[in-house]
């Protein structure tokens, strides 16, 4: 903390994570037109899965391999949860009135939170210190304009950037990506030309959950704990990021996430009021909705009758 | 068979009468254990008011609001601050709390309500969180995490509203303490009270100042101010006996601040809310809200000013939550930000969803199931408490999938048909339709 450049570095790190979670929101919104309120919980479950993996099986492995496996394990766990969510809580409601899937999502969000609470306990789960101590050591960091970029922060920024580039390439060039874009454009029409809608939607949930899982592991390593209530606030902010960039728009979520992280960090830096940090992001949400409801990169879409 | 329509018409009044008598019946059958029930039912009714308010937006207009507890908090804190700092009376604070909440709803709705419905959900979710942060961090006004203790129920200058009940109270007091000069400042000492037939342990609870204050309490004090009209019956009479003398129900116990007082006040409150909701649903505004819930574009093309209708619905819903907050703060005597967490917003939503979106009866049913259900289960299985929220969450999702219209589903009428045919089968032995 302290200097401006440190605030920028912290904000950028946080923003990258918001962007990763926001992608899950925005992809689901783009295709189904619903807010997946339980997405924050998927992120939280990812964090728990990573910490649990390291605690149970990380012992004999070298640090990079253990972390890599932990990320893969949490991707697996989160994707299963995300897919289950889609299959059992959202698919039966796909053609229901708009309110039904939203309420179902809220219910599942609470249920997932409680199920983690019941199985993992009331205290925050610590991320095993052994695996993060070298990464968060500020002495090992790179000095940049008076601020320090710790290895973990650098790693978060690099991994997030790579994942986002990967996702963009996937959506743009792969067959499934094309099918996803077609489904987002017009679900019924996509079905008529032979796209398996259910598979596309399931894949969307799996990809979104996987990204959230990576974010979950990285954040729990970054702040050293993970708690069953963490998903809700992270989800709220990531959603703000998605709206900021223009919901349903993948590059928008990335830009929105990074900007939101920066605004939050700089807001705290400028005012010194770290208690009000969460109020800044909400203020951003209100302002965006007031002046640019389609978001920074969103396009104006006429509502279909 | 003309019984059914007659029963239907008089049902609300029968139910209201039954609800008034319920605490007495409970006391008659359960004795001391009934207090917990009276408190639980009172809380249930308060939550039903909140769920009804939420049902105006979610049920009637199809706007998902996830920060209902924030409006509740605004009402509660409005009353708490005004009454602790300025000594404002409860009856004046009630509309004020509603107004503050409605104003907040209006300001929050302005930027978002024109947009797609789901934005409102997330904005209200964020608003709920922000309000909690403000309450936590604005310590000079809200006391931060410690909250505001000792709020109480200030009757203020409107004591006349309950004055009619003080007359019989004075009579009862005179009956037990004939020596006491009611108009003057003569004092009631502890020994005097006991010889008058008051039970010492009850005495302790109510006149806690008697022990430290050697002078005792004056009759004037007993009959006014903090004590309201509260004092005891000569002995623990069974509630069945007091059924014959309904006024003694109020005078037999320290009524003000008693669970019974809050029970009756909340019952009144819930009755008004129900009346309001049912009338609103049938009004021009209510019908336009339902129309825009079903199809916004069609509603707009029929000439409904959808933005205006939504704003009014949102503000009304917030206003009821604010008023409920005032009542809650006065009843609970203590508030802190923890009461107004997202959990409670979700609980209200679950009540509305479970009973039936847009249905008044359904909301009360939902509140009953979700508040008294856990209360019952907690007594039987103490470990249930931990699973409560898991159950509520799953129930919400399941309800949407299996029966989206809730228990008392709006518009379908299937449940009623079933009940009707059952009734006919019982009375005529055949199904007439």
Tab-separated table of N, CA and C in Angstrom, chain B residues 48-175:
chain	number	residue	atom	x	y	z
B	48	UNK	N	-44.225	-11.824	7.658
B	48	UNK	CA	-45.254	-11.907	6.622
B	48	UNK	C	-45.517	-10.527	6.021
B	49	UNK	N	-45.480	-9.485	6.870
B	49	UNK	CA	-45.657	-8.117	6.353
B	49	UNK	C	-44.532	-7.799	5.373
B	50	UNK	N	-43.310	-8.154	5.758
B	50	UNK	CA	-42.170	-7.885	4.878
B	50	UNK	C	-42.289	-8.668	3.578
B	51	UNK	N	-42.686	-9.926	3.691
B	51	UNK	CA	-42.829	-10.741	2.482
B	51	UNK	C	-43.960	-10.218	1.609
B	52	UNK	N	-45.023	-9.707	2.244
B	52	UNK	CA	-46.128	-9.120	1.473
B	52	UNK	C	-45.641	-7.891	0.713
B	53	UNK	N	-44.862	-7.066	1.394
B	53	UNK	CA	-44.307	-5.883	0.735
B	53	UNK	C	-43.454	-6.291	-0.451
B	54	UNK	N	-42.667	-7.318	-0.242
B	54	UNK	CA	-41.804	-7.801	-1.320
B	54	UNK	C	-42.635	-8.368	-2.463
B	55	UNK	N	-43.777	-8.935	-2.086
B	55	UNK	CA	-44.637	-9.540	-3.101
B	55	UNK	C	-45.240	-8.492	-4.038
B	56	UNK	N	-45.300	-7.243	-3.579
B	56	UNK	CA	-45.798	-6.190	-4.482
B	56	UNK	C	-44.848	-6.069	-5.675
B	57	UNK	N	-43.545	-6.120	-5.415
B	57	UNK	CA	-42.604	-5.996	-6.526
B	57	UNK	C	-42.390	-7.340	-7.222
B	58	UNK	N	-42.084	-8.376	-6.457
B	58	UNK	CA	-41.736	-9.641	-7.097
B	58	UNK	C	-42.975	-10.337	-7.651
B	59	UNK	N	-44.019	-10.387	-6.843
B	59	UNK	CA	-45.197	-11.152	-7.247
B	59	UNK	C	-46.070	-10.418	-8.229
B	60	UNK	N	-46.445	-9.183	-7.903
B	60	UNK	CA	-47.388	-8.471	-8.765
B	60	UNK	C	-46.710	-7.930	-10.004
B	61	UNK	N	-45.514	-7.308	-9.826
B	61	UNK	CA	-44.923	-6.633	-10.984
B	61	UNK	C	-43.799	-7.408	-11.645
B	62	UNK	N	-43.399	-8.541	-11.049
B	62	UNK	CA	-42.353	-9.332	-11.677
B	62	UNK	C	-40.978	-8.692	-11.644
B	63	UNK	N	-40.744	-7.807	-10.667
B	63	UNK	CA	-39.413	-7.211	-10.520
B	63	UNK	C	-38.715	-7.934	-9.371
B	64	UNK	N	-37.573	-8.503	-9.649
B	64	UNK	CA	-36.876	-9.233	-8.590
B	64	UNK	C	-36.077	-8.252	-7.742
B	65	UNK	N	-36.411	-8.190	-6.457
B	65	UNK	CA	-35.709	-7.307	-5.522
B	65	UNK	C	-34.975	-8.179	-4.504
B	66	UNK	N	-33.668	-8.019	-4.422
B	66	UNK	CA	-32.897	-8.868	-3.521
B	66	UNK	C	-32.343	-8.093	-2.337
B	67	UNK	N	-32.821	-6.862	-2.148
B	67	UNK	CA	-32.296	-6.075	-1.035
B	67	UNK	C	-33.408	-5.581	-0.138
B	68	UNK	N	-34.452	-6.405	0.005
B	68	UNK	CA	-35.603	-5.954	0.778
B	68	UNK	C	-35.205	-5.634	2.212
B	69	UNK	N	-34.256	-6.382	2.749
B	69	UNK	CA	-33.828	-6.146	4.129
B	69	UNK	C	-33.227	-4.764	4.297
B	70	UNK	N	-32.705	-4.180	3.224
B	70	UNK	CA	-32.121	-2.842	3.320
B	70	UNK	C	-33.199	-1.813	3.650
B	71	UNK	N	-34.364	-1.958	3.040
B	71	UNK	CA	-35.458	-1.017	3.325
B	71	UNK	C	-35.976	-1.235	4.744
B	72	UNK	N	-35.989	-2.478	5.125
B	72	UNK	CA	-36.351	-2.834	6.499
B	72	UNK	C	-35.386	-2.134	7.465
B	73	UNK	N	-34.101	-2.209	7.139
B	73	UNK	CA	-33.071	-1.595	7.969
B	73	UNK	C	-33.267	-0.082	8.042
B	74	UNK	N	-33.600	0.520	6.899
B	74	UNK	CA	-33.777	1.973	6.894
B	74	UNK	C	-34.897	2.388	7.843
B	75	UNK	N	-36.007	1.646	7.802
B	75	UNK	CA	-37.105	1.948	8.718
B	75	UNK	C	-36.676	1.776	10.159
B	76	UNK	N	-35.988	0.674	10.441
B	76	UNK	CA	-35.583	0.367	11.810
B	76	UNK	C	-34.635	1.422	12.339
B	77	UNK	N	-33.652	1.800	11.539
B	77	UNK	CA	-32.677	2.788	12.002
B	77	UNK	C	-33.303	4.173	12.100
B	78	UNK	N	-34.238	4.474	11.192
B	78	UNK	CA	-34.922	5.762	11.290
B	78	UNK	C	-35.597	5.891	12.646
B	79	UNK	N	-36.344	4.850	13.007
B	79	UNK	CA	-37.040	4.901	14.291
B	79	UNK	C	-36.048	4.938	15.447
B	80	UNK	N	-35.039	4.062	15.380
B	80	UNK	CA	-34.091	3.956	16.485
B	80	UNK	C	-33.402	5.289	16.741
B	81	UNK	N	-32.930	5.929	15.672
B	81	UNK	CA	-32.206	7.184	15.839
B	81	UNK	C	-33.153	8.288	16.311
B	82	UNK	N	-34.318	8.367	15.666
B	82	UNK	CA	-35.240	9.444	16.021
B	82	UNK	C	-35.731	9.314	17.447
B	83	UNK	N	-35.980	8.087	17.874
B	83	UNK	CA	-36.555	7.930	19.208
B	83	UNK	C	-35.495	8.030	20.294
B	84	UNK	N	-34.279	7.553	20.004
B	84	UNK	CA	-33.233	7.624	21.021
B	84	UNK	C	-32.719	9.056	21.154
B	85	UNK	N	-32.554	9.730	20.019
B	85	UNK	CA	-32.001	11.085	20.062
B	85	UNK	C	-33.075	12.127	20.360
B	86	UNK	N	-34.205	12.033	19.682
B	86	UNK	CA	-35.217	13.077	19.816
B	86	UNK	C	-36.450	12.639	20.603
B	87	UNK	N	-36.483	11.381	21.008
B	87	UNK	CA	-37.627	10.899	21.769
B	87	UNK	C	-38.925	10.889	20.980
B	88	UNK	N	-38.807	10.692	19.684
B	88	UNK	CA	-39.999	10.697	18.838
B	88	UNK	C	-40.891	9.495	19.157
B	89	UNK	N	-42.189	9.689	19.089
B	89	UNK	CA	-43.089	8.594	19.438
B	89	UNK	C	-43.185	7.584	18.301
B	90	UNK	N	-43.515	6.388	18.682
B	90	UNK	CA	-43.631	5.278	17.746
B	90	UNK	C	-44.614	5.594	16.623
B	91	UNK	N	-45.741	6.175	16.993
B	91	UNK	CA	-46.804	6.374	15.998
B	91	UNK	C	-46.416	7.412	14.962
B	92	UNK	N	-45.586	8.367	15.371
B	92	UNK	CA	-45.113	9.351	14.389
B	92	UNK	C	-43.996	8.761	13.535
B	93	UNK	N	-43.194	7.906	14.181
B	93	UNK	CA	-42.055	7.341	13.454
B	93	UNK	C	-42.500	6.333	12.407
B	94	UNK	N	-43.665	5.724	12.630
B	94	UNK	CA	-44.136	4.687	11.697
B	94	UNK	C	-44.243	5.212	10.268
B	95	UNK	N	-44.997	6.315	10.048
B	95	UNK	CA	-45.025	6.840	8.666
B	95	UNK	C	-43.671	7.401	8.223
B	96	UNK	N	-42.906	7.943	9.171
B	96	UNK	CA	-41.609	8.506	8.799
B	96	UNK	C	-40.659	7.422	8.295
B	97	UNK	N	-40.636	6.306	9.024
B	97	UNK	CA	-39.785	5.187	8.607
B	97	UNK	C	-40.185	4.696	7.231
B	98	UNK	N	-41.502	4.602	7.017
B	98	UNK	CA	-41.996	4.165	5.711
B	98	UNK	C	-41.566	5.148	4.628
B	99	UNK	N	-41.645	6.437	4.972
B	99	UNK	CA	-41.300	7.478	4.000
B	99	UNK	C	-39.821	7.411	3.619
B	100	UNK	N	-38.962	7.262	4.629
B	100	UNK	CA	-37.528	7.196	4.364
B	100	UNK	C	-37.217	6.019	3.448
B	101	UNK	N	-37.802	4.855	3.766
B	101	UNK	CA	-37.551	3.667	2.946
B	101	UNK	C	-38.077	3.867	1.528
B	102	UNK	N	-39.271	4.464	1.426
B	102	UNK	CA	-39.854	4.673	0.098
B	102	UNK	C	-38.990	5.613	-0.728
B	103	UNK	N	-38.468	6.639	-0.061
B	103	UNK	CA	-37.608	7.604	-0.744
B	103	UNK	C	-36.353	6.910	-1.269
B	104	UNK	N	-35.765	6.065	-0.419
B	104	UNK	CA	-34.579	5.319	-0.846
B	104	UNK	C	-34.924	4.425	-2.024
B	105	UNK	N	-36.082	3.783	-1.946
B	105	UNK	CA	-36.522	2.937	-3.049
B	105	UNK	C	-36.686	3.738	-4.323
B	106	UNK	N	-37.250	4.915	-4.188
B	106	UNK	CA	-37.469	5.786	-5.341
B	106	UNK	C	-36.139	6.166	-5.990
B	107	UNK	N	-35.193	6.604	-5.151
B	107	UNK	CA	-33.890	7.024	-5.677
B	107	UNK	C	-33.158	5.860	-6.326
B	108	UNK	N	-33.278	4.692	-5.714
B	108	UNK	CA	-32.597	3.519	-6.251
B	108	UNK	C	-33.265	3.036	-7.537
B	109	UNK	N	-34.579	3.180	-7.573
B	109	UNK	CA	-35.321	2.685	-8.729
B	109	UNK	C	-35.133	3.545	-9.957
B	110	UNK	N	-34.927	4.843	-9.725
B	110	UNK	CA	-34.860	5.767	-10.856
B	110	UNK	C	-33.893	5.339	-11.962
B	111	UNK	N	-32.622	5.067	-11.615
B	111	UNK	CA	-31.718	4.705	-12.716
B	111	UNK	C	-31.956	3.309	-13.270
B	112	UNK	N	-32.531	2.407	-12.473
B	112	UNK	CA	-32.507	1.002	-12.868
B	112	UNK	C	-33.821	0.464	-13.380
B	113	UNK	N	-34.918	1.107	-13.010
B	113	UNK	CA	-36.185	0.436	-13.244
B	113	UNK	C	-36.584	0.443	-14.719
B	114	UNK	N	-36.006	1.362	-15.480
B	114	UNK	CA	-36.298	1.368	-16.920
B	114	UNK	C	-35.615	0.203	-17.634
B	115	UNK	N	-34.548	-0.294	-17.027
B	115	UNK	CA	-33.744	-1.321	-17.694
B	115	UNK	C	-34.383	-2.692	-17.535
B	116	UNK	N	-33.722	-3.689	-18.088
B	116	UNK	CA	-34.221	-5.056	-17.952
B	116	UNK	C	-34.343	-5.445	-16.485
B	117	UNK	N	-35.296	-6.291	-16.199
B	117	UNK	CA	-35.614	-6.636	-14.823
B	117	UNK	C	-34.451	-7.134	-13.997
B	118	UNK	N	-33.547	-7.905	-14.603
B	118	UNK	CA	-32.486	-8.517	-13.791
B	118	UNK	C	-31.497	-7.497	-13.249
B	119	UNK	N	-31.416	-6.314	-13.896
B	119	UNK	CA	-30.528	-5.296	-13.357
B	119	UNK	C	-30.998	-4.859	-11.980
B	120	UNK	N	-32.313	-4.760	-11.852
B	120	UNK	CA	-32.861	-4.332	-10.571
B	120	UNK	C	-32.457	-5.326	-9.483
B	121	UNK	N	-32.488	-6.617	-9.835
B	121	UNK	CA	-32.111	-7.643	-8.865
B	121	UNK	C	-30.708	-7.395	-8.345
B	122	UNK	N	-29.795	-7.157	-9.245
B	122	UNK	CA	-28.401	-7.037	-8.833
B	122	UNK	C	-28.152	-5.685	-8.156
B	123	UNK	N	-28.851	-4.650	-8.620
B	123	UNK	CA	-28.661	-3.345	-7.986
B	123	UNK	C	-29.199	-3.371	-6.558
B	124	UNK	N	-30.352	-4.008	-6.368
B	124	UNK	CA	-30.885	-4.065	-5.011
B	124	UNK	C	-30.019	-4.958	-4.133
B	125	UNK	N	-29.444	-5.994	-4.733
B	125	UNK	CA	-28.501	-6.844	-3.992
B	125	UNK	C	-27.323	-6.009	-3.505
B	126	UNK	N	-26.782	-5.208	-4.418
B	126	UNK	CA	-25.664	-4.339	-4.042
B	126	UNK	C	-26.091	-3.287	-3.033
B	127	UNK	N	-27.296	-2.763	-3.221
B	127	UNK	CA	-27.807	-1.746	-2.308
B	127	UNK	C	-27.902	-2.310	-0.888
B	128	UNK	N	-28.389	-3.546	-0.787
B	128	UNK	CA	-28.480	-4.184	0.524
B	128	UNK	C	-27.122	-4.245	1.195
B	129	UNK	N	-26.123	-4.562	0.408
B	129	UNK	CA	-24.768	-4.673	0.953
B	129	UNK	C	-24.250	-3.292	1.362
B	130	UNK	N	-24.511	-2.287	0.501
B	130	UNK	CA	-24.001	-0.940	0.790
B	130	UNK	C	-24.648	-0.378	2.054
B	131	UNK	N	-25.961	-0.585	2.179
B	131	UNK	CA	-26.646	-0.085	3.373
B	131	UNK	C	-26.013	-0.693	4.623
B	132	UNK	N	-25.691	-1.977	4.534
B	132	UNK	CA	-25.083	-2.630	5.682
B	132	UNK	C	-23.691	-2.042	5.979
B	133	UNK	N	-22.956	-1.729	4.930
B	133	UNK	CA	-21.643	-1.106	5.121
B	133	UNK	C	-21.779	0.263	5.751
B	134	UNK	N	-22.758	1.013	5.254
B	134	UNK	CA	-22.955	2.356	5.806
B	134	UNK	C	-23.324	2.250	7.281
B	135	UNK	N	-24.214	1.320	7.608
B	135	UNK	CA	-24.627	1.166	9.003
B	135	UNK	C	-23.446	0.743	9.864
B	136	UNK	N	-22.577	-0.072	9.293
B	136	UNK	CA	-21.410	-0.539	10.031
B	136	UNK	C	-20.404	0.567	10.243
B	137	UNK	N	-20.201	1.381	9.214
B	137	UNK	CA	-19.084	2.327	9.234
B	137	UNK	C	-19.447	3.740	9.658
B	138	UNK	N	-20.705	4.085	9.612
B	138	UNK	CA	-21.133	5.431	9.989
B	138	UNK	C	-21.403	5.415	11.497
B	139	UNK	N	-20.304	5.231	12.259
B	139	UNK	CA	-20.472	4.883	13.667
B	139	UNK	C	-21.114	5.968	14.507
B	140	UNK	N	-20.854	7.230	14.159
B	140	UNK	CA	-21.364	8.299	15.013
B	140	UNK	C	-22.895	8.290	15.046
B	141	UNK	N	-23.488	7.836	13.977
B	141	UNK	CA	-24.946	7.862	13.916
B	141	UNK	C	-25.561	6.503	14.237
B	142	UNK	N	-24.943	5.449	13.750
B	142	UNK	CA	-25.567	4.129	13.851
B	142	UNK	C	-24.942	3.235	14.898
B	143	UNK	N	-23.845	3.670	15.507
B	143	UNK	CA	-23.212	2.827	16.518
B	143	UNK	C	-22.434	1.667	15.940
B	144	UNK	N	-22.248	1.645	14.628
B	144	UNK	CA	-21.438	0.596	14.006
B	144	UNK	C	-21.951	-0.800	14.305
B	145	UNK	N	-21.024	-1.714	14.542
B	145	UNK	CA	-21.398	-3.103	14.794
B	145	UNK	C	-22.175	-3.260	16.092
B	146	UNK	N	-21.914	-2.345	17.030
B	146	UNK	CA	-22.608	-2.458	18.323
B	146	UNK	C	-24.101	-2.160	18.184
B	147	UNK	N	-24.440	-1.424	17.153
B	147	UNK	CA	-25.836	-1.120	16.926
B	147	UNK	C	-26.388	-0.118	17.918
B	148	UNK	N	-27.709	-0.074	17.982
B	148	UNK	CA	-28.373	0.878	18.878
B	148	UNK	C	-29.175	0.075	19.900
B	149	UNK	N	-28.786	0.121	21.171
B	149	UNK	CA	-29.561	-0.591	22.185
B	149	UNK	C	-30.608	0.308	22.836
B	150	UNK	N	-31.497	-0.314	23.572
B	150	UNK	CA	-32.463	0.425	24.385
B	150	UNK	C	-33.375	1.345	23.607
B	151	UNK	N	-33.910	0.838	22.520
B	151	UNK	CA	-34.762	1.692	21.691
B	151	UNK	C	-36.130	1.863	22.338
B	152	UNK	N	-36.756	0.742	22.623
B	152	UNK	CA	-38.031	0.780	23.332
B	152	UNK	C	-39.180	1.281	22.502
B	153	UNK	N	-40.292	1.361	23.166
B	153	UNK	CA	-41.536	1.760	22.521
B	153	UNK	C	-41.986	3.049	23.163
B	154	UNK	N	-41.774	4.153	22.487
B	154	UNK	CA	-42.160	5.436	23.039
B	154	UNK	C	-43.536	5.801	22.522
B	155	UNK	N	-44.444	5.858	23.448
B	155	UNK	CA	-45.814	6.156	23.064
B	155	UNK	C	-45.995	7.650	22.803
B	156	UNK	N	-45.123	8.435	23.408
B	156	UNK	CA	-45.111	9.870	23.153
B	156	UNK	C	-46.407	10.546	23.524
B	157	UNK	N	-46.808	11.479	22.696
B	157	UNK	CA	-47.986	12.283	23.002
B	157	UNK	C	-49.275	11.599	22.588
B	158	UNK	N	-49.137	10.451	22.036
B	158	UNK	CA	-50.328	9.788	21.517
B	158	UNK	C	-50.823	8.718	22.475
B	159	UNK	N	-50.582	8.926	23.762
B	159	UNK	CA	-51.021	7.917	24.723
B	159	UNK	C	-52.523	7.790	24.765
B	160	UNK	N	-53.203	8.839	24.313
B	160	UNK	CA	-54.662	8.762	24.283
B	160	UNK	C	-55.126	7.564	23.462
B	161	UNK	N	-54.264	7.190	22.492
B	161	UNK	CA	-54.663	6.098	21.609
B	161	UNK	C	-54.882	4.822	22.403
B	162	UNK	N	-54.152	4.677	23.486
B	162	UNK	CA	-54.316	3.477	24.292
B	162	UNK	C	-54.963	3.806	25.630
B	163	UNK	N	-55.389	5.069	25.769
B	163	UNK	CA	-55.908	5.515	27.049
B	163	UNK	C	-57.155	4.795	27.512
B	164	UNK	N	-57.972	4.364	26.568
B	164	UNK	CA	-59.233	3.737	26.937
B	164	UNK	C	-59.017	2.502	27.792
B	165	UNK	N	-57.849	1.948	27.631
B	165	UNK	CA	-57.606	0.708	28.337
B	165	UNK	C	-57.124	0.987	29.765
B	166	UNK	N	-56.736	2.250	30.014
B	166	UNK	CA	-56.188	2.553	31.335
B	166	UNK	C	-57.286	2.675	32.376
B	167	UNK	N	-58.485	2.990	31.933
B	167	UNK	CA	-59.591	3.110	32.881
B	167	UNK	C	-59.838	1.800	33.631
B	168	UNK	N	-60.103	0.736	32.899
B	168	UNK	CA	-60.267	-0.551	33.598
B	168	UNK	C	-59.035	-0.920	34.396
B	169	UNK	N	-57.870	-0.481	33.919
B	169	UNK	CA	-56.650	-0.783	34.651
B	169	UNK	C	-56.685	-0.112	36.014
B	170	UNK	N	-57.153	1.144	36.035
B	170	UNK	CA	-57.240	1.866	37.297
B	170	UNK	C	-58.227	1.182	38.230
B	171	UNK	N	-59.340	0.735	37.656
B	171	UNK	CA	-60.343	0.029	38.448
B	171	UNK	C	-59.737	-1.209	39.089
B	172	UNK	N	-58.988	-1.940	38.261
B	172	UNK	CA	-58.399	-3.176	38.739
B	172	UNK	C	-57.383	-2.891	39.838
B	173	UNK	N	-56.641	-1.817	39.648
B	173	UNK	CA	-55.633	-1.439	40.643
B	173	UNK	C	-56.319	-1.091	41.969
B	174	UNK	N	-57.424	-0.360	41.853
B	174	UNK	CA	-58.147	0.049	43.051
B	174	UNK	C	-58.696	-1.172	43.772
B	175	UNK	N	-59.113	-2.149	42.981
B	175	UNK	CA	-59.680	-3.342	43.581
B	175	UNK	C	-58.631	-4.040	44.443
